[in-house]
Short mmCIF file of C-alpha atoms in Angstrom, two decimals:
data_model
loop_
_atom_site.label_atom_id
_atom_site.label_comp_id
_atom_site.label_asym_id
_atom_site.label_seq_id
_atom_site.Cartn_x
_atom_site.Cartn_y
_atom_site.Cartn_z
CA MET A 25 -2.13 -14.25 -23.05
CA GLY A 26 -1.36 -10.43 -22.95
CA GLN A 27 1.80 -9.26 -25.18
CA PRO A 28 5.15 -9.20 -22.99
CA THR A 29 6.08 -5.80 -21.76
CA PRO A 30 8.70 -4.41 -23.95
CA ALA A 31 12.65 -4.74 -22.58
CA THR A 32 12.56 -0.63 -22.25
CA ASP A 33 12.07 1.60 -19.22
CA ASP A 34 10.87 5.64 -19.91
CA GLY A 35 10.65 6.32 -16.64
CA TRP A 36 7.04 6.68 -16.43
CA TRP A 37 6.90 5.35 -12.50
CA ARG A 38 9.06 8.58 -11.28
CA SER A 39 5.89 10.81 -11.84
CA ALA A 40 3.46 8.72 -11.81
CA VAL A 41 0.27 8.85 -10.41
CA ILE A 42 -0.82 5.20 -9.17
CA TYR A 43 -4.13 4.30 -7.73
CA GLN A 44 -4.52 1.57 -5.21
CA VAL A 45 -7.31 -1.24 -6.06
CA TYR A 46 -8.66 -3.23 -3.28
CA VAL A 47 -10.28 -5.67 -5.64
CA ARG A 48 -12.94 -6.95 -2.83
CA SER A 49 -14.24 -3.48 -2.37
CA PHE A 50 -13.73 -1.60 -5.23
CA ALA A 51 -16.74 -2.80 -7.73
CA ASP A 52 -18.85 -6.06 -7.90
CA GLY A 53 -19.35 -7.28 -11.10
CA ASP A 54 -21.87 -10.15 -10.75
CA GLY A 55 -23.85 -9.23 -7.61
CA ASP A 56 -22.22 -11.79 -5.20
CA GLY A 57 -21.76 -8.92 -2.53
CA THR A 58 -17.91 -9.10 -3.43
CA GLY A 59 -15.57 -6.89 -6.01
CA ASP A 60 -14.18 -8.40 -8.58
CA LEU A 61 -12.26 -8.19 -11.96
CA ALA A 62 -15.08 -7.85 -13.85
CA GLY A 63 -16.42 -4.90 -11.49
CA VAL A 64 -13.16 -3.21 -11.89
CA ARG A 65 -13.24 -3.48 -16.14
CA THR A 66 -16.52 -1.65 -16.21
CA ARG A 67 -14.77 1.05 -14.05
CA LEU A 68 -11.71 1.40 -16.30
CA PRO A 69 -13.44 4.58 -18.06
CA TYR A 70 -13.73 6.20 -14.25
CA LEU A 71 -9.81 5.54 -13.84
CA ALA A 72 -8.88 6.77 -17.29
CA GLU A 73 -11.04 9.72 -16.61
CA LEU A 74 -9.10 10.20 -13.12
CA GLY A 75 -6.31 10.35 -15.36
CA VAL A 76 -4.27 7.90 -13.38
CA ASP A 77 -0.96 5.99 -14.77
CA ALA A 78 -0.79 2.67 -13.05
CA LEU A 79 -3.30 0.66 -11.09
CA TRP A 80 -1.77 -1.12 -8.02
CA PHE A 81 -3.97 -4.12 -7.43
CA ASN A 82 -3.89 -6.03 -3.88
CA PRO A 83 -3.37 -9.66 -4.11
CA TRP A 84 -6.02 -11.04 -6.23
CA TYR A 85 -4.53 -14.55 -6.20
CA ARG A 86 -6.10 -17.57 -4.87
CA SER A 87 -6.31 -17.28 -1.25
CA PRO A 88 -8.52 -18.78 1.81
CA MET A 89 -8.60 -15.17 2.57
CA LYS A 90 -7.61 -15.31 6.17
CA ASP A 91 -5.67 -12.19 6.15
CA GLY A 92 -7.57 -10.13 2.66
CA GLY A 93 -5.65 -12.23 0.27
CA TYR A 94 -2.27 -11.79 1.43
CA ASP A 95 -2.13 -15.41 2.45
CA VAL A 96 -1.23 -16.42 -0.84
CA ALA A 97 -2.28 -20.23 -2.05
CA ASP A 98 -1.23 -20.25 -5.54
CA TYR A 99 0.17 -17.36 -7.26
CA ARG A 100 -0.48 -18.18 -10.81
CA ALA A 101 -4.35 -18.58 -10.55
CA ILE A 102 -6.92 -15.60 -9.55
CA ASP A 103 -9.36 -16.08 -6.67
CA PRO A 104 -12.36 -17.36 -8.11
CA ALA A 105 -14.17 -14.68 -6.00
CA PHE A 106 -12.53 -12.01 -8.42
CA GLY A 107 -12.63 -13.96 -11.46
CA THR A 108 -10.22 -15.69 -13.39
CA LEU A 109 -6.85 -15.54 -14.97
CA ALA A 110 -8.15 -14.96 -18.55
CA GLU A 111 -9.95 -12.08 -17.28
CA ALA A 112 -6.94 -10.70 -15.55
CA GLU A 113 -5.50 -11.15 -18.97
CA LYS A 114 -8.15 -8.73 -20.37
CA LEU A 115 -7.81 -6.20 -17.62
CA ILE A 116 -4.47 -5.88 -18.04
CA ALA A 117 -4.40 -5.34 -21.71
CA GLU A 118 -7.79 -3.10 -21.80
CA ALA A 119 -6.29 -1.11 -19.08
CA ARG A 120 -2.83 -0.88 -20.91
CA GLU A 121 -5.28 0.44 -24.12
CA LEU A 122 -6.37 3.17 -22.12
CA GLY A 123 -2.83 3.97 -21.09
CA ILE A 124 -3.17 2.70 -17.55
CA ARG A 125 -0.33 -0.01 -16.63
CA THR A 126 -0.83 -2.79 -13.64
CA ILE A 127 1.09 -3.49 -10.77
CA VAL A 128 0.41 -6.29 -9.03
CA ASP A 129 1.17 -7.24 -5.19
CA ILE A 130 3.61 -10.10 -4.48
CA VAL A 131 4.07 -11.72 -0.80
CA PRO A 132 7.39 -13.37 -0.64
CA ASN A 133 7.91 -13.48 3.15
CA HIS A 134 4.73 -15.90 3.72
CA VAL A 135 2.55 -18.13 1.90
CA SER A 136 -0.98 -19.64 3.15
CA ASP A 137 -1.16 -22.71 5.07
CA GLN A 138 -3.13 -24.14 1.89
CA HIS A 139 0.00 -23.39 -0.20
CA PRO A 140 0.89 -27.26 -1.78
CA TRP A 141 4.21 -26.74 -0.35
CA PHE A 142 3.05 -26.18 2.90
CA ARG A 143 0.33 -29.13 2.68
CA ALA A 144 3.16 -31.15 1.55
CA ALA A 145 5.06 -29.99 4.51
CA LEU A 146 2.88 -30.80 7.00
CA ALA A 147 2.70 -34.15 5.69
CA GLY A 148 6.43 -34.90 6.05
CA GLY A 149 7.81 -34.26 3.19
CA PRO A 150 11.06 -32.69 2.06
CA GLU A 151 9.24 -29.29 1.53
CA ARG A 152 9.90 -28.61 4.97
CA GLU A 153 12.73 -27.09 4.39
CA LEU A 154 10.91 -24.63 2.46
CA PHE A 155 9.84 -23.08 5.85
CA HIS A 156 11.30 -22.74 9.44
CA PHE A 157 10.03 -25.66 11.31
CA ARG A 158 11.98 -26.30 14.62
CA ALA A 159 11.91 -28.15 17.96
CA GLY A 160 10.20 -26.28 20.59
CA ARG A 161 12.20 -24.95 24.01
CA GLY A 162 11.41 -26.76 27.60
CA ASP A 163 11.40 -30.27 29.01
CA HIS A 164 8.70 -31.19 26.46
CA GLY A 165 9.20 -28.87 23.82
CA GLU A 166 6.43 -27.21 24.73
CA LEU A 167 7.86 -23.87 24.49
CA PRO A 168 8.33 -21.75 21.26
CA PRO A 169 11.78 -22.38 19.83
CA ASN A 170 12.26 -18.22 20.42
CA ASP A 171 10.25 -15.05 21.49
CA TRP A 172 9.45 -13.49 18.53
CA THR A 173 5.62 -11.94 18.23
CA SER A 174 3.83 -12.15 15.45
CA GLU A 175 2.90 -8.32 13.77
CA PHE A 176 -0.91 -9.44 14.28
CA GLY A 177 -0.30 -10.01 18.40
CA GLY A 178 0.60 -13.20 20.01
CA PRO A 179 3.42 -15.63 19.67
CA ALA A 180 4.97 -15.72 16.15
CA TRP A 181 5.33 -19.76 16.16
CA THR A 182 2.40 -22.68 16.32
CA ARG A 183 2.86 -25.91 17.53
CA LEU A 184 1.74 -28.85 15.19
CA PRO A 185 0.13 -32.44 16.36
CA ASP A 186 3.99 -33.61 16.07
CA GLY A 187 5.38 -31.79 18.13
CA ASP A 188 7.49 -29.28 16.02
CA TRP A 189 6.64 -25.56 15.93
CA TYR A 190 6.52 -23.69 12.52
CA LEU A 191 7.46 -19.68 12.27
CA HIS A 192 4.49 -17.02 11.04
CA LEU A 193 5.43 -13.47 11.81
CA PHE A 194 1.78 -13.04 10.64
CA ALA A 195 -1.25 -14.87 11.45
CA PRO A 196 -0.63 -19.12 11.58
CA GLU A 197 -2.20 -19.46 8.41
CA GLN A 198 0.57 -17.90 7.08
CA PRO A 199 3.83 -19.65 7.47
CA ASP A 200 7.21 -18.15 6.46
CA LEU A 201 9.38 -19.16 3.74
CA ASN A 202 12.91 -20.15 4.22
CA TRP A 203 14.57 -17.74 1.92
CA ALA A 204 17.84 -18.91 2.06
CA HIS A 205 16.63 -22.32 0.01
CA PRO A 206 17.27 -21.65 -3.33
CA ALA A 207 14.18 -23.24 -4.20
CA VAL A 208 12.22 -20.52 -2.75
CA ARG A 209 14.35 -17.86 -4.54
CA GLN A 210 13.82 -19.69 -8.11
CA GLU A 211 10.16 -19.98 -7.66
CA HIS A 212 9.69 -16.19 -6.86
CA GLU A 213 11.74 -15.12 -9.60
CA ASP A 214 9.55 -17.46 -11.91
CA ILE A 215 6.19 -15.53 -10.48
CA LEU A 216 7.58 -12.38 -11.44
CA ARG A 217 8.51 -13.78 -15.35
CA PHE A 218 4.66 -15.52 -15.27
CA TRP A 219 3.29 -12.07 -14.69
CA PHE A 220 5.71 -9.91 -16.80
CA ASP A 221 4.58 -12.31 -19.60
CA ARG A 222 1.15 -11.19 -18.96
CA GLY A 223 2.03 -7.48 -19.43
CA VAL A 224 2.32 -6.54 -15.75
CA ALA A 225 4.11 -3.31 -15.59
CA GLY A 226 5.40 -3.49 -12.34
CA VAL A 227 5.44 -5.37 -8.69
CA ARG A 228 4.80 -4.05 -5.02
CA ILE A 229 6.72 -6.06 -2.98
CA ASP A 230 4.87 -6.67 0.53
CA SER A 231 6.94 -6.71 3.92
CA ALA A 232 9.89 -6.17 1.82
CA ALA A 233 12.20 -6.02 4.80
CA LEU A 234 11.54 -9.05 6.39
CA LEU A 235 12.13 -12.09 4.27
CA ALA A 236 15.66 -12.82 5.42
CA LYS A 237 16.03 -14.71 8.82
CA ASP A 238 19.44 -15.57 11.28
CA PRO A 239 19.34 -19.16 10.43
CA GLY A 240 20.19 -19.12 14.07
CA LEU A 241 16.79 -18.04 15.19
CA PRO A 242 17.83 -16.40 18.49
CA ASP A 243 15.77 -14.96 20.96
CA PHE A 244 14.71 -11.30 20.31
CA THR A 245 16.80 -8.72 21.92
CA GLU A 246 15.81 -5.03 21.92
CA GLY A 247 18.63 -3.30 19.95
CA ARG A 248 20.34 -6.49 18.67
CA ASP A 249 22.41 -5.56 15.26
CA PRO A 250 21.90 -7.17 12.90
CA HIS A 251 18.31 -7.74 13.60
CA PRO A 252 17.37 -11.53 13.59
CA TYR A 253 14.49 -10.95 10.86
CA VAL A 254 14.07 -7.05 9.53
CA ASP A 255 16.79 -5.61 7.20
CA ARG A 256 19.33 -8.27 7.01
CA ASP A 257 22.08 -7.92 4.60
CA GLU A 258 21.82 -10.92 2.65
CA LEU A 259 18.11 -9.80 1.21
CA HIS A 260 19.79 -7.31 -1.15
CA ASP A 261 21.33 -10.41 -3.14
CA VAL A 262 17.50 -11.70 -3.40
CA TYR A 263 16.39 -7.96 -4.90
CA ARG A 264 19.61 -7.87 -7.21
CA ALA A 265 18.36 -10.93 -8.87
CA TRP A 266 14.89 -9.68 -8.70
CA ARG A 267 16.00 -6.53 -10.41
CA ALA A 268 17.68 -8.51 -13.03
CA VAL A 269 14.50 -9.98 -13.89
CA ALA A 270 12.61 -6.73 -14.26
CA ASP A 271 15.45 -5.63 -16.16
CA GLU A 272 14.53 -7.86 -18.98
CA TYR A 273 11.04 -6.81 -19.24
CA GLY A 274 11.56 -2.97 -18.32
CA ALA A 275 9.08 -3.27 -15.50
CA VAL A 276 9.82 -1.83 -11.87
CA PHE A 277 9.37 -2.51 -8.32
CA VAL A 278 8.21 -0.70 -5.36
CA GLY A 279 9.24 -2.23 -1.62
CA GLU A 280 6.95 -1.91 1.55
CA VAL A 281 9.85 -0.85 3.46
CA TRP A 282 9.67 0.50 7.07
CA LEU A 283 12.95 1.06 8.44
CA PRO A 284 14.00 4.52 10.82
CA ASP A 285 17.44 3.96 9.32
CA THR A 286 17.40 6.31 5.77
CA GLU A 287 20.64 5.17 5.21
CA ARG A 288 19.83 1.45 5.56
CA PHE A 289 16.63 2.21 3.87
CA ALA A 290 18.08 4.37 0.89
CA ARG A 291 20.15 1.09 0.22
CA TYR A 292 17.13 -1.02 -0.94
CA LEU A 293 17.07 2.06 -3.83
CA ARG A 294 20.37 1.42 -5.37
CA PRO A 295 20.36 1.19 -8.95
CA ASP A 296 20.47 -2.47 -9.22
CA GLU A 297 17.72 -3.27 -6.75
CA LEU A 298 14.47 -1.73 -6.01
CA HIS A 299 13.29 1.13 -8.39
CA THR A 300 11.23 3.06 -5.47
CA ALA A 301 9.94 2.18 -2.15
CA PHE A 302 6.99 3.47 -0.30
CA ASN A 303 7.27 6.51 2.20
CA PHE A 304 5.34 6.04 5.64
CA SER A 305 7.07 8.91 7.23
CA PHE A 306 4.99 11.29 5.15
CA MET A 307 1.96 9.41 5.52
CA THR A 308 1.74 8.91 9.37
CA CYS A 309 2.72 12.70 9.73
CA PRO A 310 0.07 14.72 11.80
CA TRP A 311 -1.12 18.13 10.43
CA ASP A 312 1.89 20.60 10.99
CA ALA A 313 3.72 22.34 8.89
CA ALA A 314 7.01 22.26 10.63
CA ARG A 315 6.90 18.09 10.52
CA LEU A 316 5.47 17.86 7.39
CA ARG A 317 8.23 20.15 5.87
CA ARG A 318 10.85 18.05 7.80
CA SER A 319 9.37 14.80 6.52
CA ILE A 320 9.41 16.18 2.93
CA ASP A 321 13.10 17.40 3.37
CA ASP A 322 14.09 13.99 5.18
CA THR A 323 12.34 12.08 2.29
CA LEU A 324 13.91 13.97 -0.99
CA ALA A 325 17.50 13.56 1.04
CA GLU A 326 17.21 10.00 2.11
CA HIS A 327 16.61 9.45 -1.83
CA ALA A 328 19.17 11.75 -3.45
CA PRO A 329 22.35 9.61 -3.06
CA VAL A 330 20.51 7.01 -4.82
CA GLY A 331 18.91 9.01 -7.23
CA ALA A 332 15.59 7.49 -6.62
CA PRO A 333 12.42 9.05 -7.02
CA ALA A 334 10.60 9.85 -3.76
CA THR A 335 6.74 8.49 -3.36
CA TRP A 336 3.85 10.03 -1.57
CA VAL A 337 0.57 8.93 -0.12
CA LEU A 338 -1.59 9.47 2.34
CA CYS A 339 -3.34 6.46 3.03
CA ASN A 340 -3.99 2.92 2.16
CA HIS A 341 -5.55 -0.20 3.05
CA ASP A 342 -4.06 -0.71 6.50
CA VAL A 343 -4.52 2.91 7.46
CA THR A 344 -7.41 5.04 9.03
CA ARG A 345 -8.61 7.19 6.10
CA THR A 346 -7.19 10.69 5.63
CA VAL A 347 -10.70 12.40 6.28
CA THR A 348 -11.09 10.69 9.66
CA ARG A 349 -7.50 11.15 10.74
CA TYR A 350 -7.24 14.80 10.07
CA GLY A 351 -10.20 15.50 11.24
CA ARG A 352 -8.95 14.79 15.02
CA ALA A 353 -7.46 17.28 17.02
CA ASP A 354 -4.70 15.10 18.28
CA THR A 355 -3.43 13.91 14.42
CA GLY A 356 -1.05 11.65 15.69
CA PHE A 357 -1.21 8.17 14.43
CA ASP A 358 -0.49 5.09 16.56
CA PHE A 359 -0.37 2.23 14.41
CA ALA A 360 -0.62 -0.41 17.64
CA THR A 361 -3.92 0.71 18.55
CA LYS A 362 -5.03 3.30 15.73
CA ALA A 363 -5.93 5.36 18.67
CA PHE A 364 -6.36 9.10 18.83
CA GLY A 365 -7.55 11.23 21.60
CA THR A 366 -10.66 13.24 20.38
CA PRO A 367 -13.91 12.88 18.02
CA THR A 368 -13.70 12.85 14.34
CA ASP A 369 -14.89 16.53 12.60
CA LEU A 370 -15.53 15.51 9.46
CA ALA A 371 -15.84 18.89 7.75
CA LEU A 372 -12.34 19.75 9.10
CA GLY A 373 -10.85 16.36 7.81
CA THR A 374 -12.56 16.97 4.39
CA ARG A 375 -11.14 20.15 4.36
CA ARG A 376 -7.38 19.20 5.14
CA ALA A 377 -8.05 16.11 3.42
CA ARG A 378 -8.40 18.42 0.27
CA ALA A 379 -5.45 20.43 1.14
CA ALA A 380 -3.36 17.51 1.42
CA ALA A 381 -4.34 16.12 -1.88
CA LEU A 382 -3.02 19.01 -3.39
CA LEU A 383 0.12 18.95 -1.53
CA SER A 384 1.01 15.23 -2.25
CA LEU A 385 0.37 15.75 -5.94
CA ALA A 386 2.50 18.76 -5.83
CA LEU A 387 5.53 17.17 -4.76
CA PRO A 388 8.19 15.53 -6.80
CA GLY A 389 8.24 11.80 -7.51
CA ALA A 390 5.10 9.57 -7.66
CA VAL A 391 2.23 9.62 -5.73
CA TYR A 392 -0.53 6.60 -4.77
CA VAL A 393 -3.85 7.10 -4.37
CA TYR A 394 -6.03 4.72 -2.42
CA GLN A 395 -9.31 3.80 -3.21
CA GLY A 396 -12.37 6.15 -2.31
CA GLU A 397 -9.86 9.02 -1.32
CA GLU A 398 -10.62 10.56 -4.66
CA LEU A 399 -14.43 10.68 -3.13
CA GLY A 400 -13.20 11.75 0.51
CA LEU A 401 -14.61 8.72 2.21
CA PRO A 402 -14.24 8.84 5.65
CA GLU A 403 -13.03 5.61 8.32
CA ALA A 404 -16.12 3.59 8.62
CA ASP A 405 -17.55 2.29 12.09
CA ILE A 406 -17.81 -1.87 11.48
CA PRO A 407 -20.08 -3.47 13.83
CA LEU A 408 -17.96 -5.83 15.86
CA ASP A 409 -19.70 -8.92 14.36
CA ARG A 410 -18.90 -7.83 11.13
CA ILE A 411 -15.29 -7.45 11.32
CA GLU A 412 -13.02 -9.89 9.16
CA ASP A 413 -9.60 -8.29 9.78
CA PRO A 414 -7.25 -11.00 11.89
CA MET A 415 -5.57 -8.22 13.84
CA HIS A 416 -9.00 -7.56 15.80
CA ALA A 417 -9.52 -11.22 16.84
CA ARG A 418 -5.35 -11.74 17.75
CA SER A 419 -5.35 -8.48 19.79
CA GLY A 420 -8.30 -9.61 21.78
CA GLY A 421 -10.41 -6.70 20.79
CA THR A 422 -7.82 -4.08 21.41
CA ASP A 423 -7.11 -3.01 17.98
CA PRO A 424 -10.35 -2.45 15.63
CA GLY A 425 -8.55 -3.88 12.78
CA ARG A 426 -8.44 -2.31 9.50
CA ASP A 427 -11.76 -2.97 7.71
CA GLY A 428 -13.14 0.70 8.23
CA CYS A 429 -11.06 1.59 5.12
CA ARG A 430 -11.65 -1.28 3.42
CA VAL A 431 -15.59 -0.58 3.02
CA PRO A 432 -16.72 -1.43 -0.58
CA LEU A 433 -16.85 2.05 -2.67
CA PRO A 434 -20.21 3.93 -3.23
CA TRP A 435 -20.68 4.49 -7.33
CA ALA A 436 -24.22 5.55 -7.57
CA ALA A 437 -26.32 7.60 -5.19
CA ASP A 438 -29.81 6.20 -6.27
CA GLU A 439 -28.87 2.35 -6.67
CA PRO A 440 -29.40 -0.18 -4.02
CA HIS A 441 -25.68 -0.53 -1.99
CA ALA A 442 -24.98 2.52 -3.64
CA GLY A 443 -24.20 1.31 -6.93
CA PHE A 444 -21.17 -1.50 -5.64
CA GLY A 445 -23.43 -4.36 -6.65
CA GLY A 446 -24.65 -7.03 -4.30
CA GLU A 447 -25.21 -6.58 -0.81
CA PRO A 448 -21.61 -5.88 0.46
CA TRP A 449 -19.63 -8.18 2.12
CA LEU A 450 -18.55 -5.25 4.67
CA PRO A 451 -21.35 -3.10 5.81
CA GLN A 452 -21.84 0.34 3.85
CA PRO A 453 -22.35 2.73 6.58
CA ASP A 454 -25.61 4.78 6.75
CA GLY A 455 -25.12 7.87 4.64
CA TRP A 456 -22.53 6.45 2.35
CA ALA A 457 -24.31 7.24 -0.83
CA ALA A 458 -23.82 11.04 -0.02
CA TYR A 459 -20.31 10.35 -1.20
CA ALA A 460 -21.21 8.64 -4.36
CA ALA A 461 -19.28 8.89 -7.51
CA ASP A 462 -22.05 9.70 -9.82
CA ARG A 463 -22.87 12.56 -7.67
CA GLN A 464 -19.55 13.97 -7.27
CA ALA A 465 -18.74 13.87 -10.71
CA GLU A 466 -21.83 16.46 -11.55
CA ASP A 467 -20.52 18.63 -8.74
CA PRO A 468 -17.41 20.88 -9.47
CA GLY A 469 -16.68 21.39 -5.85
CA SER A 470 -16.52 17.82 -4.93
CA VAL A 471 -13.59 15.84 -3.86
CA LEU A 472 -13.43 13.69 -7.01
CA SER A 473 -13.47 17.12 -9.38
CA LEU A 474 -10.30 18.39 -6.94
CA TYR A 475 -8.57 14.72 -7.74
CA ARG A 476 -9.57 15.06 -11.32
CA ALA A 477 -8.32 18.71 -11.69
CA ALA A 478 -5.34 18.30 -9.99
CA VAL A 479 -3.92 15.16 -11.87
CA ARG A 480 -4.37 17.24 -15.25
CA LEU A 481 -2.81 19.88 -13.83
CA ARG A 482 0.00 17.85 -12.21
CA PRO A 483 2.22 18.44 -15.05
CA GLU A 484 2.63 22.22 -14.48
CA PHE A 485 5.32 21.38 -11.94
CA GLY A 486 7.61 19.78 -14.51
CA ASP A 487 10.07 17.23 -13.15
CA GLY A 488 12.65 19.64 -11.28
CA PRO A 489 13.29 20.17 -7.59
CA LEU A 490 11.58 21.72 -4.85
CA THR A 491 12.85 25.09 -3.70
CA TRP A 492 11.05 26.28 -0.58
CA LEU A 493 9.56 29.92 -0.49
CA PRO A 494 9.59 32.21 2.48
CA ALA A 495 6.28 31.80 4.29
CA PRO A 496 5.08 32.34 7.67
CA ASP A 497 5.14 30.12 10.47
CA GLY A 498 2.53 27.05 9.76
CA VAL A 499 2.67 27.79 6.01
CA LEU A 500 4.51 25.57 3.43
CA ALA A 501 5.40 27.12 0.21
CA PHE A 502 7.25 25.90 -2.42
CA ALA A 503 8.17 26.14 -6.57
CA ARG A 504 8.58 23.49 -8.63
CA ALA A 505 8.97 24.44 -12.77
CA GLY A 506 6.34 27.48 -13.37
CA ALA A 507 4.35 26.45 -10.50
CA LEU A 508 4.04 27.12 -7.02
CA CYS A 509 2.03 25.05 -4.37
CA VAL A 510 0.87 27.07 -0.87
CA VAL A 511 -0.39 25.00 1.93
CA ASN A 512 -2.05 27.57 5.21
CA LEU A 513 -1.92 25.00 8.07
CA ALA A 514 -1.39 28.08 10.19
CA GLY A 515 -4.89 28.93 12.23
CA THR A 516 -5.74 32.03 10.12
CA PRO A 517 -5.81 33.37 6.43
CA VAL A 518 -2.18 34.22 4.63
CA GLY A 519 -1.62 36.24 1.83
CA LEU A 520 -0.89 34.73 -1.40
CA PRO A 521 3.08 35.14 -3.06
CA ALA A 522 3.44 36.94 -6.30
CA HIS A 523 1.86 35.03 -9.36
CA SER A 524 0.60 35.24 -12.73
CA ALA A 525 -2.79 32.78 -12.51
CA MET A 526 -4.16 30.69 -9.89
CA LEU A 527 -4.37 26.82 -11.39
CA LEU A 528 -6.39 25.00 -8.58
CA ALA A 529 -7.34 25.81 -5.05
CA SER A 530 -8.83 23.26 -2.46
CA GLY A 531 -11.04 25.37 -1.19
CA PRO A 532 -12.48 29.21 -2.17
CA LEU A 533 -10.23 31.98 -0.90
CA ASP A 534 -11.44 34.60 1.49
CA ALA A 535 -13.16 37.77 0.32
CA ALA A 536 -9.90 39.57 0.39
CA GLY A 537 -8.19 36.94 -1.52
CA ARG A 538 -6.14 35.34 1.24
CA LEU A 539 -6.08 31.42 1.63
CA PRO A 540 -7.92 30.37 4.66
CA ALA A 541 -6.59 27.75 7.35
CA ASP A 542 -6.33 23.99 6.32
CA THR A 543 -6.60 25.46 2.32
CA ALA A 544 -3.95 24.68 -0.44
CA VAL A 545 -3.68 26.43 -3.73
CA TRP A 546 -1.49 26.33 -6.80
CA LEU A 547 -0.39 29.22 -8.49
CA ARG A 548 1.65 29.79 -12.00
CA SER A 549 4.63 31.88 -11.24
#
């Protein structure tokens, strides 16, 4: 077991660059086609050279993998496809020796239907109280207990042979826990301690606003206040208790909190609750200067009252990759269908993604980088017979699912399967090797080289606030400490503000020294 994290907090998380590892697709160490902890360990030098401060791991626990590991059967065991608990402990320790902390993913809303609690509940044991079992409606109980729908489509209830129904806000293989039961709360506090004792520096909380349910489980009514299962007040007591545990270890939380109400959102970031929460407004914003500036301003404003740092992210394991999103003329993003109006121009998308990388890394707060973004990977088209994401099947095939951003990474251009390992669990597209890390590492103009340089130079912006500078329409320009960031989203080149040196540019300036469209630059003031 690794040494527990000391009960101190130096605030590293306030400005950290955190790299998201989707283990199944990162690197395959044993050649079976599935990414694993052995593969991650071999790539730690690459991550250290990238300069990241921490790694966030999507769930690596024992799981039937009905939802990419977000159906957890045992929180204290590593899934055999990824390795062992001993390997996880070695990985945490080896990363820490390189100055890289570890953040693990906790999924408190639900467990796998293979979890011991749920199996005992199905057998009629008292564990039924740990979930939401109800009799059905209708003359013979043939209708679900209420009209709630699953996040993955279809009803949020499944009927058992004994006639009762159980609640699952996600897939049927992911029964929701009853957070009104003290045993559920105690178990999760024990899980936190289990991983903090192994040197984990933080926890990302999946679906953080969904845990608490109205005990009456009423039908959903648009505009109902309070909502029957989103952002209920009793949830804050849960996170206050979690914060007390984390403070013993100097550990931190980042919550997946999707809320349109900024005041309600900020409540999760009060000093005795979560340290940070993901900022989805920036990630889903189209490539439009006015809307991006509004998103940045709103984000900073909603965090200011509670003194919490903002987080910035361009992509994650649930979202169409940045190059593909920004390469479409209509860059508005519909989470329900992942649909866009026009085909992708990868050259355009890459230019914009490079500029967006410099924009996000210049902003005050923490930045999350999803694996492969530093390689400029586009979204991959997955053959219909190879799609594994349950969102595709549950939607009746109307949603393409999230597998397109989860294709295994290309590491070595001249090796089989682009150096990933064995034949990947998801197919790599033709031409994937052209994005390989080894080839990009030798190219000073590559996306990887840009990210490495940006992470290294990011301290030039210091820890201070952001000040907007006068700029033409379609241009974002701001100063922080001794550095300036200028991003040209207009259609024509623009001149640069006064500066003493150019630190980094996402693309070359034109012959007149102007900043071309879809290009960003960092300047020393």
